Tab-separated table of C-alpha atoms and ligand atoms in Angstrom:
chain	number	residue	atom	x	y	z
A	1	UNK	CA	63.887	-68.073	-35.837
A	2	UNK	CA	62.851	-64.853	-37.499
A	3	UNK	CA	60.325	-64.638	-40.274
A	4	UNK	CA	62.999	-63.629	-42.764
A	5	UNK	CA	65.067	-66.687	-41.985
A	6	UNK	CA	62.590	-68.678	-44.030
A	7	UNK	CA	62.656	-69.253	-47.733
A	8	UNK	CA	59.324	-68.603	-49.414
A	9	UNK	CA	59.188	-72.342	-50.147
A	10	UNK	CA	59.320	-73.013	-46.422
A	11	UNK	CA	56.224	-70.859	-45.896
A	12	UNK	CA	54.372	-73.075	-48.370
A	13	UNK	CA	51.295	-74.998	-47.209
A	14	UNK	CA	49.718	-77.454	-49.667
A	15	UNK	CA	46.679	-76.000	-51.486
A	16	UNK	CA	47.032	-72.508	-50.064
A	17	UNK	CA	46.489	-69.942	-52.800
A	18	UNK	CA	47.168	-66.234	-53.029
A	19	UNK	CA	45.413	-65.432	-56.283
A	20	UNK	CA	42.049	-65.590	-57.942
A	21	UNK	CA	41.909	-65.598	-61.707
A	22	UNK	CA	38.811	-65.488	-63.892
A	23	UNK	CA	37.751	-68.707	-65.579
A	24	UNK	CA	39.642	-69.079	-68.837
A	25	UNK	CA	37.567	-68.736	-71.985
A	26	UNK	CA	39.854	-70.958	-74.004
A	27	UNK	CA	40.281	-74.605	-73.333
A	28	UNK	CA	43.426	-76.339	-74.441
A	29	UNK	CA	43.386	-79.927	-75.649
A	30	UNK	CA	44.713	-82.131	-72.831
A	31	UNK	CA	46.702	-84.231	-75.295
A	32	UNK	CA	49.906	-83.204	-76.948
A	33	UNK	CA	52.970	-81.369	-75.771
A	34	UNK	CA	51.292	-78.180	-74.539
A	35	UNK	CA	50.579	-79.486	-71.046
A	36	UNK	CA	53.264	-79.847	-68.397
A	37	UNK	CA	54.211	-83.419	-67.606
A	38	UNK	CA	54.744	-82.644	-63.926
A	39	UNK	CA	53.360	-79.839	-61.744
A	40	UNK	CA	55.389	-76.627	-61.480
A	41	UNK	CA	57.257	-76.407	-58.187
A	42	UNK	CA	55.877	-73.147	-56.800
A	43	UNK	CA	55.342	-72.193	-53.172
A	44	UNK	CA	51.706	-72.327	-52.098
A	45	UNK	CA	51.241	-69.182	-50.035
A	46	UNK	CA	48.646	-66.521	-49.312
A	47	UNK	CA	48.901	-62.947	-50.581
A	48	UNK	CA	49.930	-61.580	-47.164
A	49	UNK	CA	52.694	-64.220	-46.996
A	50	UNK	CA	54.070	-63.010	-50.329
A	51	UNK	CA	53.828	-59.339	-49.449
A	52	UNK	CA	55.434	-59.830	-46.045
A	53	UNK	CA	58.178	-62.026	-47.447
A	54	UNK	CA	59.298	-59.553	-50.101
A	55	UNK	CA	58.826	-56.496	-47.904
A	56	UNK	CA	60.955	-58.196	-45.258
A	57	UNK	CA	63.663	-58.970	-47.811
A	58	UNK	CA	63.674	-55.358	-48.978
A	59	UNK	CA	64.164	-54.252	-45.373
A	60	UNK	CA	67.205	-56.439	-44.888
A	61	UNK	CA	69.099	-53.908	-46.937
A	62	UNK	CA	70.563	-50.820	-45.314
A	63	UNK	CA	70.738	-47.499	-47.100
A	64	UNK	CA	70.775	-43.766	-46.539
A	65	UNK	CA	66.996	-43.846	-46.798
A	66	UNK	CA	66.769	-46.250	-43.846
A	67	UNK	CA	69.347	-44.851	-41.459
A	68	UNK	CA	72.503	-42.919	-40.613
A	69	UNK	CA	75.445	-44.064	-42.727
A	70	UNK	CA	78.695	-42.354	-41.610
A	71	UNK	CA	80.962	-44.229	-44.041
A	72	UNK	CA	84.144	-42.138	-44.301
A	73	UNK	CA	85.477	-41.317	-47.787
A	74	UNK	CA	82.169	-42.372	-49.300
A	75	UNK	CA	79.823	-39.433	-48.703
A	76	UNK	CA	76.687	-41.451	-48.029
A	77	UNK	CA	74.466	-38.408	-47.843
A	78	UNK	CA	70.754	-38.105	-48.420
A	79	UNK	CA	69.811	-37.671	-52.075
A	80	UNK	CA	66.746	-35.455	-52.548
A	81	UNK	CA	63.957	-37.384	-54.267
A	82	UNK	CA	63.181	-34.554	-56.670
A	83	UNK	CA	66.463	-35.383	-58.438
A	84	UNK	CA	65.218	-38.919	-59.036
A	85	UNK	CA	62.000	-37.593	-60.416
A	86	UNK	CA	63.799	-35.297	-62.827
A	87	UNK	CA	66.234	-37.999	-63.974
A	88	UNK	CA	63.399	-40.430	-64.629
A	89	UNK	CA	61.324	-37.897	-66.536
A	90	UNK	CA	60.254	-39.482	-69.799
A	91	UNK	CA	61.954	-36.825	-71.935
A	92	UNK	CA	65.298	-37.902	-70.480
A	93	UNK	CA	64.680	-41.577	-69.808
A	94	UNK	CA	63.535	-42.311	-73.363
A	95	UNK	CA	66.547	-40.741	-75.079
A	96	UNK	CA	68.610	-43.034	-77.272
A	97	UNK	CA	72.338	-42.373	-77.766
A	98	UNK	CA	72.030	-42.899	-81.543
A	99	UNK	CA	69.259	-40.328	-81.989
A	100	UNK	CA	70.052	-37.699	-84.585
A	101	UNK	CA	71.809	-34.590	-83.311
A	102	UNK	CA	68.912	-32.195	-83.932
A	103	UNK	CA	66.589	-34.219	-81.656
A	104	UNK	CA	68.859	-34.101	-78.600
A	105	UNK	CA	69.645	-30.420	-78.340
A	106	UNK	CA	68.020	-30.183	-74.902
A	107	UNK	CA	70.108	-33.063	-73.580
A	108	UNK	CA	73.272	-31.472	-74.941
A	109	UNK	CA	72.307	-28.216	-73.300
A	110	UNK	CA	71.910	-30.035	-69.988
A	111	UNK	CA	75.457	-31.441	-70.310
A	112	UNK	CA	76.887	-28.056	-71.318
A	113	UNK	CA	75.138	-26.311	-68.422
A	114	UNK	CA	76.461	-28.901	-65.995
A	115	UNK	CA	79.918	-28.398	-67.502
A	116	UNK	CA	79.824	-24.668	-66.814
A	117	UNK	CA	78.382	-25.149	-63.294
A	118	UNK	CA	81.139	-27.615	-62.389
A	119	UNK	CA	83.749	-25.353	-63.978
A	120	UNK	CA	82.506	-22.498	-61.766
A	121	UNK	CA	82.514	-24.707	-58.660
A	122	UNK	CA	85.980	-26.186	-59.229
A	123	UNK	CA	87.904	-23.514	-61.127
A	124	UNK	CA	88.553	-25.875	-64.061
A	125	UNK	CA	87.992	-24.846	-67.685
A	126	UNK	CA	86.039	-27.813	-69.044
A	127	UNK	CA	84.873	-31.291	-68.076
A	128	UNK	CA	84.422	-34.544	-69.942
A	129	UNK	CA	81.514	-36.644	-68.721
A	130	UNK	CA	82.610	-39.924	-70.253
A	131	UNK	CA	84.171	-41.631	-67.203
A	132	UNK	CA	81.627	-43.740	-65.301
A	133	UNK	CA	83.258	-43.806	-61.849
A	134	UNK	CA	85.845	-42.030	-59.741
A	135	UNK	CA	88.584	-44.535	-60.515
A	136	UNK	CA	87.663	-44.403	-64.208
A	137	UNK	CA	88.095	-40.617	-64.014
A	138	UNK	CA	91.515	-41.037	-62.401
A	139	UNK	CA	92.661	-43.303	-65.207
A	140	UNK	CA	91.288	-40.900	-67.821
A	141	UNK	CA	92.961	-37.941	-66.113
A	142	UNK	CA	96.312	-39.719	-65.896
A	143	UNK	CA	96.176	-40.769	-69.549
A	144	UNK	CA	95.513	-37.144	-70.362
A	145	UNK	CA	98.520	-36.115	-68.238
A	146	UNK	CA	100.718	-38.598	-70.117
A	147	UNK	CA	99.473	-37.330	-73.494
A	148	UNK	CA	100.255	-33.759	-72.502
A	149	UNK	CA	103.877	-34.615	-71.711
A	150	UNK	CA	104.157	-36.773	-74.838
A	151	UNK	CA	102.875	-33.955	-77.044
A	152	UNK	CA	105.796	-31.853	-75.896
A	153	UNK	CA	108.275	-34.647	-76.574
A	154	UNK	CA	108.797	-34.940	-72.820
A	155	UNK	CA	108.834	-38.745	-72.690
A	156	UNK	CA	110.990	-39.259	-69.602
A	157	UNK	CA	108.123	-38.487	-67.236
A	158	UNK	CA	107.035	-41.964	-66.134
A	159	UNK	CA	106.566	-41.464	-62.398
A	160	UNK	CA	103.658	-40.146	-60.406
A	161	UNK	CA	103.862	-39.067	-56.763
A	162	UNK	CA	101.117	-40.262	-54.403
A	163	UNK	CA	100.906	-39.406	-50.677
A	164	UNK	CA	100.811	-42.338	-48.232
A	165	UNK	CA	97.367	-41.179	-47.100
A	166	UNK	CA	95.895	-41.458	-50.631
A	167	UNK	CA	92.718	-43.317	-51.473
A	168	UNK	CA	93.645	-46.808	-52.709
A	169	UNK	CA	92.334	-46.119	-56.197
A	170	UNK	CA	95.020	-43.434	-56.797
A	171	UNK	CA	98.067	-45.739	-56.902
A	172	UNK	CA	95.938	-48.421	-58.566
A	173	UNK	CA	94.910	-46.081	-61.409
A	174	UNK	CA	98.496	-44.893	-61.839
A	175	UNK	CA	99.677	-48.498	-62.112
A	176	UNK	CA	96.948	-49.326	-64.662
A	177	UNK	CA	98.084	-46.276	-66.646
A	178	UNK	CA	101.603	-47.727	-66.734
A	179	UNK	CA	103.085	-45.081	-64.455
A	180	UNK	CA	105.531	-45.820	-61.676
A	181	UNK	CA	104.360	-44.820	-58.192
A	182	UNK	CA	106.522	-42.829	-55.827
A	183	UNK	CA	105.118	-42.481	-52.312
A	184	UNK	CA	105.520	-39.230	-50.383
A	185	UNK	CA	105.245	-39.447	-46.603
A	186	UNK	CA	102.838	-37.551	-44.368
A	187	UNK	CA	104.216	-35.692	-41.389
A	188	UNK	CA	103.101	-36.033	-37.761
A	189	UNK	CA	100.287	-33.602	-38.503
A	190	UNK	CA	98.815	-35.880	-41.205
A	191	UNK	CA	99.730	-33.464	-44.010
A	192	UNK	CA	102.103	-34.037	-46.939
A	193	UNK	CA	105.608	-33.353	-45.690
A	194	UNK	CA	107.040	-30.731	-48.054
A	195	UNK	CA	110.637	-31.545	-47.071
A	196	UNK	CA	110.086	-35.209	-48.028
A	197	UNK	CA	108.523	-34.110	-51.316
A	198	UNK	CA	111.388	-31.924	-52.530
A	199	UNK	CA	113.973	-34.676	-53.171
A	200	UNK	CA	111.396	-36.701	-55.165
A	201	UNK	CA	110.897	-33.977	-57.752
A	202	UNK	CA	112.752	-34.104	-61.057
A	203	UNK	CA	112.445	-34.368	-64.831
A	204	UNK	CA	111.035	-37.918	-64.569
A	205	UNK	CA	107.927	-36.810	-62.632
A	206	UNK	CA	104.690	-36.697	-64.644
A	207	UNK	CA	102.764	-35.249	-61.739
A	208	UNK	CA	101.320	-35.673	-58.252
A	209	UNK	CA	97.917	-37.040	-57.263
A	210	UNK	CA	96.406	-35.431	-54.204
A	211	UNK	CA	93.152	-34.661	-52.549
A	212	UNK	CA	92.541	-31.645	-50.367
A	213	UNK	CA	91.149	-32.086	-47.770
A	214	UNK	CA	93.171	-35.290	-47.752
A	215	UNK	CA	91.902	-38.742	-46.837
A	216	UNK	CA	92.272	-37.934	-43.128
A	217	UNK	CA	89.866	-35.032	-43.640
A	218	UNK	CA	92.662	-32.487	-43.182
A	219	UNK	CA	93.232	-29.448	-45.339
A	220	UNK	CA	96.714	-29.412	-46.894
A	221	UNK	CA	97.712	-25.926	-45.803
A	222	UNK	CA	100.913	-25.918	-47.878
A	223	UNK	CA	99.075	-26.684	-51.095
A	224	UNK	CA	100.175	-23.557	-52.981
A	225	UNK	CA	103.810	-24.256	-52.132
A	226	UNK	CA	103.385	-27.887	-53.197
A	227	UNK	CA	101.786	-26.697	-56.456
A	228	UNK	CA	104.655	-24.363	-57.309
A	229	UNK	CA	107.247	-27.037	-56.477
A	230	UNK	CA	105.564	-29.635	-58.716
A	231	UNK	CA	104.973	-27.139	-61.533
A	232	UNK	CA	108.554	-25.986	-61.093
A	233	UNK	CA	109.864	-29.434	-62.013
A	234	UNK	CA	107.536	-29.617	-65.028
A	235	UNK	CA	104.918	-31.914	-63.452
A	236	UNK	CA	101.146	-31.521	-63.285
A	237	UNK	CA	98.816	-31.652	-60.291
A	238	UNK	CA	95.936	-34.117	-60.264
A	239	UNK	CA	93.096	-33.544	-57.807
A	240	UNK	CA	90.979	-36.432	-56.525
A	241	UNK	CA	87.668	-34.632	-56.045
A	242	UNK	CA	85.565	-37.687	-55.172
A	243	UNK	CA	84.543	-35.991	-51.923
A	244	UNK	CA	84.167	-32.329	-52.824
A	245	UNK	CA	81.472	-31.685	-50.183
A	246	UNK	CA	83.516	-29.602	-47.754
A	247	UNK	CA	84.832	-27.330	-50.495
A	248	UNK	CA	81.567	-26.610	-52.300
A	249	UNK	CA	81.355	-22.879	-52.771
A	250	UNK	CA	84.279	-22.288	-50.404
A	251	UNK	CA	87.582	-23.156	-52.131
A	252	UNK	CA	88.339	-24.262	-55.705
A	253	UNK	CA	90.963	-26.855	-56.716
A	254	UNK	CA	91.735	-24.710	-59.784
A	255	UNK	CA	92.714	-21.833	-57.508
A	256	UNK	CA	94.948	-24.121	-55.444
A	257	UNK	CA	96.975	-24.862	-58.591
A	258	UNK	CA	95.496	-28.164	-59.736
A	259	UNK	CA	95.522	-28.894	-63.483
A	260	UNK	CA	93.355	-32.001	-63.730
A	261	UNK	CA	90.669	-33.397	-61.447
A	262	UNK	CA	87.751	-35.742	-61.246
A	263	UNK	CA	84.510	-35.441	-59.334
A	264	UNK	CA	82.272	-38.253	-58.165
A	265	UNK	CA	78.790	-37.093	-59.120
A	266	UNK	CA	77.592	-40.193	-57.268
A	267	UNK	CA	79.021	-38.924	-54.012
A	268	UNK	CA	79.073	-35.166	-53.931
A	269	UNK	CA	76.331	-34.381	-56.421
A	270	UNK	CA	73.475	-36.459	-55.184
A	271	UNK	CA	73.254	-39.767	-56.989
A	272	UNK	CA	72.591	-42.775	-54.736
A	273	UNK	CA	75.549	-45.132	-54.721
A	274	UNK	CA	76.966	-48.133	-52.981
A	275	UNK	CA	75.565	-50.991	-54.998
A	276	UNK	CA	77.886	-50.575	-57.954
A	277	UNK	CA	75.093	-48.851	-59.839
A	278	UNK	CA	75.558	-46.181	-62.490
A	279	UNK	CA	78.010	-43.492	-61.461
A	280	UNK	CA	79.837	-40.656	-63.110
A	281	UNK	CA	83.406	-39.446	-62.628
A	282	UNK	CA	83.694	-36.373	-64.861
A	283	UNK	CA	87.233	-35.120	-65.445
A	284	UNK	CA	87.930	-31.398	-65.484
A	285	UNK	CA	91.060	-29.725	-66.796
A	286	UNK	CA	92.690	-26.306	-66.858
A	287	UNK	CA	92.755	-24.345	-70.100
A	288	UNK	CA	96.038	-25.638	-71.539
A	289	UNK	CA	94.847	-29.248	-71.204
A	290	UNK	CA	91.463	-28.812	-72.914
A	291	UNK	CA	92.837	-30.119	-76.266
A	292	UNK	CA	93.697	-33.398	-74.494
A	293	UNK	CA	90.189	-34.185	-73.277
A	294	UNK	CA	89.391	-37.701	-74.454
A	295	UNK	CA	88.631	-38.297	-78.105
A	296	UNK	CA	88.162	-41.148	-78.942
A	297	UNK	CA	85.974	-42.053	-76.067
A	298	UNK	CA	86.824	-43.849	-72.841
A	299	UNK	CA	83.279	-45.208	-72.512
A	300	UNK	CA	80.304	-45.960	-74.705
A	301	UNK	CA	78.425	-42.962	-76.112
A	302	UNK	CA	78.181	-39.970	-73.758
A	303	UNK	CA	78.562	-41.378	-70.240
A	304	UNK	CA	75.774	-41.872	-67.691
A	305	UNK	CA	73.294	-39.201	-68.622
A	306	UNK	CA	70.777	-39.739	-65.802
A	307	UNK	CA	73.528	-39.151	-63.237
A	308	UNK	CA	74.307	-35.835	-64.930
A	309	UNK	CA	70.628	-34.868	-64.839
A	310	UNK	CA	70.534	-35.515	-61.074
A	311	UNK	CA	73.706	-33.497	-60.530
A	312	UNK	CA	72.405	-30.490	-62.439
A	313	UNK	CA	69.048	-30.650	-60.641
A	314	UNK	CA	70.909	-30.757	-57.322
A	315	UNK	CA	73.113	-27.765	-58.177
A	316	UNK	CA	70.293	-25.622	-59.551
A	317	UNK	CA	67.987	-26.534	-56.682
A	318	UNK	CA	70.524	-25.393	-54.084
A	319	UNK	CA	71.828	-22.383	-55.972
A	320	UNK	CA	75.044	-20.527	-55.345
A	321	UNK	CA	74.361	-19.522	-51.735
A	322	UNK	CA	72.968	-22.808	-50.444
A	323	UNK	CA	75.595	-24.982	-52.084
A	324	UNK	CA	78.078	-23.131	-49.908
A	325	UNK	CA	76.073	-24.242	-46.853
A	326	UNK	CA	76.531	-27.893	-47.861
A	327	UNK	CA	80.284	-27.586	-47.492
A	328	UNK	CA	80.096	-25.713	-44.222
A	329	UNK	CA	77.590	-28.098	-42.637
A	330	UNK	CA	79.607	-31.171	-43.697
A	331	UNK	CA	82.597	-29.637	-41.903
A	332	UNK	CA	80.630	-28.545	-38.842
A	333	UNK	CA	78.999	-31.953	-38.392
A	334	UNK	CA	82.311	-33.818	-38.624
A	335	UNK	CA	83.985	-31.539	-36.081
A	336	UNK	CA	80.992	-31.837	-33.752
A	337	UNK	CA	81.173	-35.655	-33.743
A	338	UNK	CA	84.967	-35.590	-33.353
A	339	UNK	CA	84.925	-33.211	-30.391
A	340	UNK	CA	82.022	-35.038	-28.720
A	341	UNK	CA	83.764	-38.409	-28.783
A	342	UNK	CA	87.464	-37.694	-28.379
A	343	UNK	CA	87.384	-38.422	-24.651
A	344	UNK	CA	86.378	-42.078	-25.395
A	345	UNK	CA	88.056	-42.675	-28.755
A	346	UNK	CA	91.712	-42.136	-29.608
A	347	UNK	CA	92.112	-39.067	-31.817
A	348	UNK	CA	95.560	-39.305	-33.416
A	349	UNK	CA	95.401	-35.885	-35.064
A	350	UNK	CA	93.880	-33.102	-33.041
A	351	UNK	CA	93.405	-30.306	-35.584
A	352	UNK	CA	90.183	-29.029	-37.119
A	353	UNK	CA	88.960	-31.482	-39.759
A	354	UNK	CA	86.902	-30.966	-42.873
A	355	UNK	CA	84.107	-33.389	-43.830
A	356	UNK	CA	85.598	-36.450	-42.128
A	357	UNK	CA	88.121	-37.538	-39.526
A	358	UNK	CA	89.795	-40.652	-38.189
A	359	UNK	CA	89.855	-42.213	-34.709
A	360	UNK	CA	92.407	-44.873	-33.878
A	361	UNK	CA	90.187	-47.233	-31.877
A	362	UNK	CA	88.925	-46.912	-28.308
A	363	UNK	CA	90.913	-44.968	-25.739
A	364	UNK	CA	90.482	-47.762	-23.194
A	365	UNK	CA	90.117	-50.724	-25.503
A	366	UNK	CA	90.060	-53.569	-22.953
A	367	UNK	CA	90.756	-55.901	-25.886
A	368	UNK	CA	87.879	-54.494	-27.927
A	369	UNK	CA	88.860	-53.859	-31.543
A	370	UNK	CA	87.601	-51.412	-34.136
A	371	UNK	CA	85.841	-54.326	-35.843
A	372	UNK	CA	83.966	-55.069	-32.592
A	373	UNK	CA	82.848	-51.432	-32.329
A	374	UNK	CA	81.693	-51.411	-35.953
A	375	UNK	CA	79.754	-54.655	-35.509
A	376	UNK	CA	78.111	-53.417	-32.312
A	377	UNK	CA	76.925	-50.233	-34.057
A	378	UNK	CA	74.807	-52.437	-36.338
A	379	UNK	CA	72.874	-53.675	-33.293
A	380	UNK	CA	71.904	-50.079	-32.598
A	381	UNK	CA	70.659	-49.527	-36.155
A	382	UNK	CA	73.558	-47.465	-37.497
A	383	UNK	CA	75.702	-48.332	-40.479
A	384	UNK	CA	79.322	-48.753	-39.453
A	385	UNK	CA	81.911	-46.116	-40.388
A	386	UNK	CA	84.798	-47.042	-42.700
A	387	UNK	CA	87.224	-49.176	-40.702
A	388	UNK	CA	90.918	-50.082	-41.006
A	389	UNK	CA	91.359	-47.354	-43.619
A	390	UNK	CA	93.429	-45.269	-44.062
A	391	UNK	CA	96.295	-47.630	-43.311
A	392	UNK	CA	98.232	-45.026	-41.318
A	393	UNK	CA	96.500	-46.107	-38.096
A	394	UNK	CA	96.057	-49.718	-37.016
A	395	UNK	CA	92.570	-49.331	-35.540
A	396	UNK	CA	91.256	-46.653	-37.917
A	397	UNK	CA	87.591	-45.652	-37.662
A	398	UNK	CA	86.823	-43.093	-40.359
A	399	UNK	CA	83.668	-41.068	-39.775
A	400	UNK	CA	81.894	-38.836	-42.286
A	401	UNK	CA	78.509	-37.672	-41.009
A	402	UNK	CA	77.766	-35.524	-44.122
A	403	UNK	CA	75.797	-32.292	-44.291
A	404	UNK	CA	72.367	-33.872	-44.598
A	405	UNK	CA	71.994	-35.201	-41.033
A	406	UNK	CA	70.092	-33.396	-38.317
A	407	UNK	CA	71.510	-32.485	-34.931
A	408	UNK	CA	69.176	-35.084	-33.371
A	409	UNK	CA	70.444	-37.965	-35.511
A	410	UNK	CA	74.048	-37.007	-34.902
A	411	UNK	CA	73.431	-36.754	-31.155
A	412	UNK	CA	71.914	-40.244	-31.154
A	413	UNK	CA	74.976	-41.580	-32.943
A	414	UNK	CA	77.289	-39.897	-30.436
A	415	UNK	CA	75.280	-41.341	-27.565
A	416	UNK	CA	75.495	-44.862	-29.004
A	417	UNK	CA	79.237	-44.538	-29.580
A	418	UNK	CA	79.586	-43.563	-25.911
A	419	UNK	CA	77.440	-46.508	-24.809
A	420	UNK	CA	79.684	-48.824	-26.822
A	421	UNK	CA	82.786	-47.360	-25.166
A	422	UNK	CA	81.176	-48.089	-21.786
A	423	UNK	CA	80.224	-51.620	-22.838
A	424	UNK	CA	83.855	-52.196	-23.837
A	425	UNK	CA	84.904	-51.534	-20.248
A	426	UNK	CA	82.112	-53.456	-18.571
A	427	UNK	CA	81.344	-56.357	-20.885
A	428	UNK	CA	83.846	-56.753	-23.730
A	429	UNK	CA	82.445	-60.208	-24.582
A	430	UNK	CA	79.219	-58.537	-25.696
A	431	UNK	CA	81.209	-56.636	-28.316
A	432	UNK	CA	83.407	-59.553	-29.418
A	433	UNK	CA	80.261	-61.475	-30.332
A	434	UNK	CA	78.311	-58.561	-31.861
A	435	UNK	CA	76.170	-58.056	-33.858
A	436	UNK	CA	73.318	-59.798	-32.113
A	437	UNK	CA	70.335	-58.380	-34.029
A	438	UNK	CA	71.231	-58.755	-37.694
A	439	UNK	CA	70.439	-61.602	-40.114
A	440	UNK	CA	74.166	-62.193	-40.709
A	441	UNK	CA	76.787	-61.608	-38.049
A	442	UNK	CA	80.432	-62.110	-38.873
A	443	UNK	CA	81.056	-63.739	-42.223
A	444	UNK	CA	84.590	-64.714	-43.186
A	445	UNK	CA	85.255	-61.412	-44.943
A	446	UNK	CA	87.748	-62.787	-47.461
A	447	UNK	CA	85.585	-65.756	-48.387
A	448	UNK	CA	82.476	-63.540	-48.474
A	449	UNK	CA	84.165	-61.386	-51.104
A	450	UNK	CA	85.769	-64.213	-53.089
A	451	UNK	CA	83.236	-67.039	-52.804
A	452	UNK	CA	79.982	-65.387	-51.803
A	453	UNK	CA	77.037	-67.675	-51.060
A	454	UNK	CA	74.317	-65.738	-52.798
A	455	UNK	CA	71.759	-68.525	-52.892
A	456	UNK	CA	69.548	-69.340	-49.947
A	457	UNK	CA	70.344	-72.676	-48.436
A	458	UNK	CA	67.478	-74.495	-46.886
A	459	UNK	CA	68.023	-75.191	-43.207
A	460	UNK	CA	67.590	-78.855	-42.312
B	501	LIG	C1	85.219	-43.133	-53.719
B	501	LIG	C2	86.536	-42.557	-53.972
B	501	LIG	C3	87.244	-42.868	-55.155
B	501	LIG	C4	86.772	-43.889	-56.171
B	501	LIG	O1	85.530	-43.637	-56.729
B	501	LIG	P1	84.724	-44.816	-57.456
B	501	LIG	O2	83.549	-44.174	-58.084
B	501	LIG	O3	84.368	-45.794	-56.383
B	501	LIG	O4	85.636	-45.442	-58.466
B	501	LIG	C5	88.444	-42.225	-55.350
B	501	LIG	N1	88.956	-41.368	-54.437
B	501	LIG	C6	88.318	-41.077	-53.286
B	501	LIG	C7	88.934	-40.100	-52.333
B	501	LIG	C8	87.085	-41.665	-53.007
B	501	LIG	O5	86.467	-41.369	-51.864
């Protein structure tokens, strides 16, 4: 049994104390209702017991600050601490959204500056910072697309095209927006198949939702042709910019022909994420769509201001030249991992990737699944990559090393992935039963999501 398997109540020893308080100067009358009728049920522990218990609990969590986290399509990169310091500066943290206009000029300037930085980075005209997540941005962007068509009396456009490789939120947002989803197939090369797209286009198409590089980490080389085809039928192009890393300072969605896009500030622009905490999914539009930016609001007040402060700090800290390095290093790191492991893991698409790529399980699986590999990685102290997504491959392992990892860390990861491939050949049972070193091993994943047991249960 490990120390952290115990509830603090189980560490309790009668009469042990972890505090010393000065003698009280007031004495309360022992009669009356002020005194408890029965003693309070608190654990009786020493100060070191308390400190160790809570420190141990805090270490049961895994984050970018504790280890390598190659979770594809999530951009779990290191977030410089200076951004936290700036966001928590009292002048920002004590702002109230109902303060009078003339007292928040600095905050407005911050938002406007971020707007022009993001416009320069993406090639859009203006952004709204109201949406609080990527998916929220998608919904906002699609509503904006619908309004644009409506304003021109073009009410037949009720369908939106989504590639089969799209992030799950894309079709979900379109459905929430009341649009009908039409799926366009990818070709053998993992890119949108232009010939399959052509027959889908018509006067009922509101637009297409794409990301480039796509969810397989591949750059859609025919993007300008796709843009002119979609524009040609009167539709708009929506860009899912949740993972803009590889493009930073290199290519702009606006130049590719996109009209609307969202960014995830909590992925690309350095806000920690993963716990459902505050995010920001600003939506940018081309010039002709600026009048459709959301008024009234799609969220309370002005969006998540502290996330914007971090993003601006991040952009200004890097500057124009270094931000370009972020994109290049994200791409280099992903290709390095891919090339170093493709002799042990099945690589369904061989071409150069951008910030992420997908393996389709082990080359010689010996009955070992992608889930087994992911679980075994935990034993070696790495967070698992994204698995079983995208759905195009049955044993998908989606790896995104990000630009913030050193050569040494990436080499260690590669080495461990190779060890696991060897273990699969020699001792598959070891992998079927992994992980062996974590507090929780293999929960029933459906039940863990639907009926989570979030209270400690005392072991008898
Ligand atoms: C993360 C992600 C989203 C959704 O962003 P949320 O902030 O989680 O709503 C959308 N598209 C892509 C490609 C993503 O990686």
